CSV table of C-alpha atoms in Angstrom, one decimal:
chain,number,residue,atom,x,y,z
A,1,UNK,CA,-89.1,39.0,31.9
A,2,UNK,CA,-86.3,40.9,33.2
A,3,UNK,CA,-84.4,41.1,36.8
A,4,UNK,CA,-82.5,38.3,37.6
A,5,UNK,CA,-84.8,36.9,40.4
A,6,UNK,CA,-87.2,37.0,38.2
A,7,UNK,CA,-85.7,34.9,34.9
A,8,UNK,CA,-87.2,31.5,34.9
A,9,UNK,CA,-85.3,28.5,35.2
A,10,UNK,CA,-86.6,25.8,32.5
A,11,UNK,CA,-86.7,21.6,33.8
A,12,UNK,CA,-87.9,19.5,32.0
A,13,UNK,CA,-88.3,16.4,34.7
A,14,UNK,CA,-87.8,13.1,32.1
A,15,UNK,CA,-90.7,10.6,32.1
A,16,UNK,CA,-88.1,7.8,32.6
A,17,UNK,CA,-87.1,9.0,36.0
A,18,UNK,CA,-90.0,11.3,37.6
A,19,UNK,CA,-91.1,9.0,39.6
A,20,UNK,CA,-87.5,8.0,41.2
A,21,UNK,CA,-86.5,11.8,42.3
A,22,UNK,CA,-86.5,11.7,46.1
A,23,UNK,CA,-87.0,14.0,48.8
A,24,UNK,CA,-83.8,15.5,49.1
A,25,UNK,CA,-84.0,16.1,45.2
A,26,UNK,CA,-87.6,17.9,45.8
A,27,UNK,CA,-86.2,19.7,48.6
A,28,UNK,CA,-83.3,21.1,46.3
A,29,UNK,CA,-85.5,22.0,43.1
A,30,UNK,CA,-87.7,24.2,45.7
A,31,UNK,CA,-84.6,26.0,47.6
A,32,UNK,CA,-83.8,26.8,43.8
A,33,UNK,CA,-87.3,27.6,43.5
A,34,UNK,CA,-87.4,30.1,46.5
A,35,UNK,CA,-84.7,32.3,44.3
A,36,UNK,CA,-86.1,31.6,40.8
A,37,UNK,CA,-89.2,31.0,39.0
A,38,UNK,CA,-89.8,27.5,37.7
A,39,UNK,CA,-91.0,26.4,34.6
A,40,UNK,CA,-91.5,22.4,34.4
A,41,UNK,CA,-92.1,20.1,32.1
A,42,UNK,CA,-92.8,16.8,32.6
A,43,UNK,CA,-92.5,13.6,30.7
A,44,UNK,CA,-94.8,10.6,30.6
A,45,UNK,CA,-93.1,7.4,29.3
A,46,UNK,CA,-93.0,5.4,32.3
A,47,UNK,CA,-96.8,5.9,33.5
A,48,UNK,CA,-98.3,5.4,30.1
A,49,UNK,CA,-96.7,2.6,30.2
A,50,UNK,CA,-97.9,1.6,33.5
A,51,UNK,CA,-101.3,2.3,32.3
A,52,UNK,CA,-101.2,-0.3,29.5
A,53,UNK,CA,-98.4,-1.9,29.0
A,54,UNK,CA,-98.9,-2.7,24.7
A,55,UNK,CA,-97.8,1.1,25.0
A,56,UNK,CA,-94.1,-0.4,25.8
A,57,UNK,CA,-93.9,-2.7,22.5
A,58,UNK,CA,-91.4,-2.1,19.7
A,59,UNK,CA,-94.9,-1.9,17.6
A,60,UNK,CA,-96.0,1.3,19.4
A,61,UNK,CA,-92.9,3.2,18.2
A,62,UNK,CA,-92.5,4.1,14.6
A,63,UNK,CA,-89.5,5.6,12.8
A,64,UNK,CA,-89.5,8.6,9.9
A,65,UNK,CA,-87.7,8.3,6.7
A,66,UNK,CA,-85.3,10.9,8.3
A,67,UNK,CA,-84.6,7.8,11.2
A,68,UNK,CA,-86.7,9.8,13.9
A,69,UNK,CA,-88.5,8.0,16.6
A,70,UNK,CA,-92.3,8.8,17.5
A,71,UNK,CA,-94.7,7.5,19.7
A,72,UNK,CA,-97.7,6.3,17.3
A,73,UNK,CA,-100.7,8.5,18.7
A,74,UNK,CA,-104.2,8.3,18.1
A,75,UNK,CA,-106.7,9.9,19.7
A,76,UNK,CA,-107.0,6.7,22.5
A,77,UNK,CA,-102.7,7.3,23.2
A,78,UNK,CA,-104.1,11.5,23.8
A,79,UNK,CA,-106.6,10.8,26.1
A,80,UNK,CA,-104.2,8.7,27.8
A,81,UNK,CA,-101.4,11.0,27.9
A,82,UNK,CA,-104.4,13.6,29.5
A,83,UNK,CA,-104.9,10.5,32.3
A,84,UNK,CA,-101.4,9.9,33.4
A,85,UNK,CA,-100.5,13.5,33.2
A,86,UNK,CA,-103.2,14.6,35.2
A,87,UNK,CA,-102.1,12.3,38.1
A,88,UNK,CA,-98.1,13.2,37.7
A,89,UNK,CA,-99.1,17.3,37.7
A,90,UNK,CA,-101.3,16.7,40.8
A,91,UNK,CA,-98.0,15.0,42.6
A,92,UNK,CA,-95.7,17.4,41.1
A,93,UNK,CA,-97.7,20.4,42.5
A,94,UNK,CA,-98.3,18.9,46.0
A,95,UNK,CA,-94.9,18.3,46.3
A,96,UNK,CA,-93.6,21.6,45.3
A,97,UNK,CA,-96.8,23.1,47.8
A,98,UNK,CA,-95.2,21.1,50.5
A,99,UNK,CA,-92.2,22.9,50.2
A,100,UNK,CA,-93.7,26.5,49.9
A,101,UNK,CA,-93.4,27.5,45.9
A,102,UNK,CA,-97.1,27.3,45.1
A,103,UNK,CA,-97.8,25.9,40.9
A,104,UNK,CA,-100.5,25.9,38.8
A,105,UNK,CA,-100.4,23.1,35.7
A,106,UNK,CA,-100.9,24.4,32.5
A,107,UNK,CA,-101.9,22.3,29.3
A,108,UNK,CA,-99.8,22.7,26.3
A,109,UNK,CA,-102.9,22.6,24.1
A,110,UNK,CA,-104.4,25.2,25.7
A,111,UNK,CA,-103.3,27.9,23.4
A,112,UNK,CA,-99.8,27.5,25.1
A,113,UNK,CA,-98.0,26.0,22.4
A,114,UNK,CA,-98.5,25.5,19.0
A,115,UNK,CA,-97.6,22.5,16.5
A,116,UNK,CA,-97.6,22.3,13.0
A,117,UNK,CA,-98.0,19.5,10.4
A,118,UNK,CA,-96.5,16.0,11.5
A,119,UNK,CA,-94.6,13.5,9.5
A,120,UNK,CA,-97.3,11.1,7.9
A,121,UNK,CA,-94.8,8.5,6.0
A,122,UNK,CA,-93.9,5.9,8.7
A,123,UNK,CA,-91.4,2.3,8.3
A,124,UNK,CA,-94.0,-0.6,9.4
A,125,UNK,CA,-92.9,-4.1,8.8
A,126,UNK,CA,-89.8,-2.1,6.5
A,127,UNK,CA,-92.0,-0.5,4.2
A,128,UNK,CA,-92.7,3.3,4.1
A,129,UNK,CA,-96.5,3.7,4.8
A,130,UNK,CA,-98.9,6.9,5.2
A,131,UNK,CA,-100.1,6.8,8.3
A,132,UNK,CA,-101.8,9.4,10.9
A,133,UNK,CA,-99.6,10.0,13.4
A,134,UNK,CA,-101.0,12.7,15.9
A,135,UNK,CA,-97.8,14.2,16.7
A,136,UNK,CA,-96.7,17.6,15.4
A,137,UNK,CA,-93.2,20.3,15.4
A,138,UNK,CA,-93.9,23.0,17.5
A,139,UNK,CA,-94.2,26.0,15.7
A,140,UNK,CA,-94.7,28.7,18.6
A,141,UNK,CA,-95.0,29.6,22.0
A,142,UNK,CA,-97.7,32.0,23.1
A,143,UNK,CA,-95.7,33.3,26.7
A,144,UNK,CA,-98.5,34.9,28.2
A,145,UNK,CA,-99.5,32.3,30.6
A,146,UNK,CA,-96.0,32.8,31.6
A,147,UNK,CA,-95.5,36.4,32.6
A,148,UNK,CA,-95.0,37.6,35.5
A,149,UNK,CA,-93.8,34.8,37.3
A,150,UNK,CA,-92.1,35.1,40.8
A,151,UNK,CA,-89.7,33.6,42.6
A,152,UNK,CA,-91.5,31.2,44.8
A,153,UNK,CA,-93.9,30.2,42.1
A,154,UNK,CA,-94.0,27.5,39.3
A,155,UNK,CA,-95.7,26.4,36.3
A,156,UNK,CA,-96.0,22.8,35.3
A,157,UNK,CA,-96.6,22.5,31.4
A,158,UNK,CA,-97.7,19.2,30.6
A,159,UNK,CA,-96.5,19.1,26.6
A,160,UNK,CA,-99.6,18.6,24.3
A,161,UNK,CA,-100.0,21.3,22.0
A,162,UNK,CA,-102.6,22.4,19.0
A,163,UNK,CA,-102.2,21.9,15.3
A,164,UNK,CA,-103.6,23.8,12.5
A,165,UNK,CA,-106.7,22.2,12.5
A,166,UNK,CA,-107.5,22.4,15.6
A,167,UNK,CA,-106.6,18.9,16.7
A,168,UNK,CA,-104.4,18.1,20.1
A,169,UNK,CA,-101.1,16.8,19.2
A,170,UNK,CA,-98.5,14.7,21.2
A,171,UNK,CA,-94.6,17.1,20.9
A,172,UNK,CA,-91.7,15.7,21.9
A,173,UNK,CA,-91.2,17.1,25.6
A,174,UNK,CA,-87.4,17.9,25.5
A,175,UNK,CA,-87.9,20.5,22.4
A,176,UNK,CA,-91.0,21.4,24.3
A,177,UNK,CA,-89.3,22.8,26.9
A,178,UNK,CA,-86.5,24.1,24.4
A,179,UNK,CA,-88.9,26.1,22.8
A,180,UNK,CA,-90.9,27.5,26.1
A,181,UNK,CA,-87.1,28.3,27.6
A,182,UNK,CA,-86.7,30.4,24.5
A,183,UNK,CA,-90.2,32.1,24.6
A,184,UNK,CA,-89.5,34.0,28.3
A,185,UNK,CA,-85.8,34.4,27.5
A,186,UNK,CA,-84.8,31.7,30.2
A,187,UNK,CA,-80.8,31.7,30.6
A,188,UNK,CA,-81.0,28.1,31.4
A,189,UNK,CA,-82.8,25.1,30.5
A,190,UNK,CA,-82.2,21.7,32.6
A,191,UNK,CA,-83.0,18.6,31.2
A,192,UNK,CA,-83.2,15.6,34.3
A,193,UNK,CA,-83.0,12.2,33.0
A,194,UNK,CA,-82.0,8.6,34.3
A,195,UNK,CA,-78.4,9.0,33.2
A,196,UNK,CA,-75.7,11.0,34.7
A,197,UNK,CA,-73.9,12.6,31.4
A,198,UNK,CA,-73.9,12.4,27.9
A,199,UNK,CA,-71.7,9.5,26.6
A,200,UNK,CA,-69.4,9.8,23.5
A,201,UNK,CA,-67.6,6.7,22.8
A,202,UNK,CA,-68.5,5.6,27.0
A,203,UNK,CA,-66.9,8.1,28.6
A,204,UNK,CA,-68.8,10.8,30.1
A,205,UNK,CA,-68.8,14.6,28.8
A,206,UNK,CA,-68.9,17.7,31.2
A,207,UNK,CA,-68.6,20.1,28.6
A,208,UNK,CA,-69.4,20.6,24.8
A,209,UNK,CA,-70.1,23.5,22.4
A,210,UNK,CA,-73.7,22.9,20.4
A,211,UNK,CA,-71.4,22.6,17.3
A,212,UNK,CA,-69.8,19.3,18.4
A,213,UNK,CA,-72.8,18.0,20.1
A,214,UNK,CA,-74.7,18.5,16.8
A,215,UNK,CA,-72.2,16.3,15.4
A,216,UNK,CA,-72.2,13.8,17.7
A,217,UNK,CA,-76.4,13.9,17.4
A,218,UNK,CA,-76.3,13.1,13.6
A,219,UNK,CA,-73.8,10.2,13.9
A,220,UNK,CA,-73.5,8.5,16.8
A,221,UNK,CA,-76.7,9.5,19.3
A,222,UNK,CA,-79.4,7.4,19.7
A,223,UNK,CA,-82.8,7.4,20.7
A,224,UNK,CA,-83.6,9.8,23.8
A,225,UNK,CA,-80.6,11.5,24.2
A,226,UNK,CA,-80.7,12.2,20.3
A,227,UNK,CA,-84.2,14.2,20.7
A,228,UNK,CA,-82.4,15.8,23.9
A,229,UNK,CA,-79.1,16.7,21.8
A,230,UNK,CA,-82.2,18.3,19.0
A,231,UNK,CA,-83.5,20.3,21.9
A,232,UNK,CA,-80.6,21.4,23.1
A,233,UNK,CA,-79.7,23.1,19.7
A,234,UNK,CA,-83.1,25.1,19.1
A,235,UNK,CA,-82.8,26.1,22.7
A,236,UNK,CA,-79.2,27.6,22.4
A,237,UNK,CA,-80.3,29.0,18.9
A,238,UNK,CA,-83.6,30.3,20.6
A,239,UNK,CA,-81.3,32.1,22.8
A,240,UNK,CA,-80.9,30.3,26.0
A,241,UNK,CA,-77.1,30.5,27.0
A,242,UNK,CA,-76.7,26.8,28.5
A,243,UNK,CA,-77.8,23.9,28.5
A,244,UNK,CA,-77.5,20.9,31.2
A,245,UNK,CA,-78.3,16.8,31.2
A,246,UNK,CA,-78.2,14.7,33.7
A,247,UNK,CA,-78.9,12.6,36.9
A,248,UNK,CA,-78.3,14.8,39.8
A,249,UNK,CA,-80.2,17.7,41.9
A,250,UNK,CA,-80.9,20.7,39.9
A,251,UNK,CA,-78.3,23.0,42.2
A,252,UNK,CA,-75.7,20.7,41.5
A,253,UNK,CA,-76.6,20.6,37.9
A,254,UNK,CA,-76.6,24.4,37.2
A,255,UNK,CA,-73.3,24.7,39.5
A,256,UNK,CA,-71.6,22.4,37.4
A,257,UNK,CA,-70.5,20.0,39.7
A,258,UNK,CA,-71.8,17.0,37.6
A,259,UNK,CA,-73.7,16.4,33.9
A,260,UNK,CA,-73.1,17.3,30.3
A,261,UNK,CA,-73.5,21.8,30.1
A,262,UNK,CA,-73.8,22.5,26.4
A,263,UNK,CA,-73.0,25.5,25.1
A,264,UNK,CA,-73.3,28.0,21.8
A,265,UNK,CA,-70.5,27.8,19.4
A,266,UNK,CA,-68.3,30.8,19.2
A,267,UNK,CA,-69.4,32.6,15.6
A,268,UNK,CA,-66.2,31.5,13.3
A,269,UNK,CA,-63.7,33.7,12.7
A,270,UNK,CA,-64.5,36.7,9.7
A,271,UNK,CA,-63.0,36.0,6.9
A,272,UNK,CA,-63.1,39.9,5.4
A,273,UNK,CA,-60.5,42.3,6.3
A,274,UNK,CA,-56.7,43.1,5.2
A,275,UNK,CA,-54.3,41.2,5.3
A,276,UNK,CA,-50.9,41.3,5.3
């Protein structure tokens, strides 16, 4: 994609907090809308749970060796996922139509995005134990679906993707929309959540180079906002220029008037040349 009306803007609209984001938020995200292509994607958590509630038990979360969280999917949580997404696109898109940017959902798993083998050693009951977890990396983007968007139009990616073998995966939807921001070469990738900024040592951070956020990600994050520091790296290494957190509308996050923007690290300094 090229033109600046034309480069997408990437929001990824947090399962946590979809369901709170009220009109005057909507009416913001489709004035932005108006001027750039939207792509969105959208979370699940609070639905699902919703839907049956055992999904909201510590049991229904596992952890990796490596100390990463996961949803425990079978094919039951996947069809499920399908359910509740179905219903949040068909609000997302009225919403958006009442405003007039007209969206089309599209399902990760539909050749969109591509995942490749998931972690099968899980911790139950503090043992490591082999396990089928139906979650997967992604491993590509095919853009296609993507192309020629307008200003005026969105798509709403609802983050299931395909593995090797042909089986439909749960992905993590933060690095989802990392890696679809990188695909069409968006300059910025939003991430709306239900807190305002990232937090190091409680007090809130406006600004951070990728560097010192990945720092803070291996030793201090936890839980959501680690997978959201994750995705922030592979978007920035993708390409994308910046990256935003929080709370607030989407104009007010990409003018920097409130969240956490991350940014590439400069390259360090070369080391070759003469010197004095």
């Amino acid at each position: 994609m090229s033109g600046h009306g034309t480069v997408p803007t990437v929001v990824k609209l947090g399962g946590s907090c979809l369901e709170d984001l009220d009109g005057g938020w909507w009416d913001d995200l489709a004035r932005h809308g108006h001027a750039h292509p939207l792509i969105l994607v959208h979370g699940w958590s609070k639905p699902l749970r919703r839907l049956r509630p055992e999904y909201g038990a510590p049991s229904a979360v596992l952890r990796d060796r490596y100390g990463n969280q996961s949803r425990w999917t079978t094919p039951e949580v996947v069809e499920d996922i399908r359910t509740v997404s179905a219903e949040l696109a068909g609000s997302v898109l009225r919403r958006l139509a009442g405003r007039g940017v007209t969206g089309e959902r599209l399902l990760g798993s539909d050749g969109l995005v591509r995942a490749g083998e998931g972690e099968r050693w899980w911790w139950r009951d503090r043992q490591l134990v082999e396990l089928e977890n139906l979650v997967g990396p992604i491993t590509g983007v095919d853009p296609t679906p993507l192309n020629d968007l307008r200003p005026g139009q969105a798509r709403l990616v609802t983050p299931l993707a395909r593995n090797a073998a042909g089986q439909e995966v749960n992905t993590d939807a933060d690095r989802a929309a990392a890696a679809l921001a990188a695909a069409v070469g968006a300059t910025d990738l939003v991430l709306v959540t239900d807190v305002a900024h990232l937090l190091i040592d409680g007090r809130p951070v406006h600004r951070i180079e990728a560097r010192e956020a990945a720092v803070f990600r291996d030793g201090g994050a936890r839980g959501g906002m680690r997978k959201k520091l994750r995705a922030a790296g592979e978007a920035l290494d993708g390409g994308v220029a910046r990256v935003v957190i929080g709370s607030a509308p989407v104009t007010d996050l990409l003018a920097g008037r409130t969240g956490t923007h991350i940014t590439a690290s400069p390259a360090p300094a070369s080391s070759t040349g003469a010197r004095a």
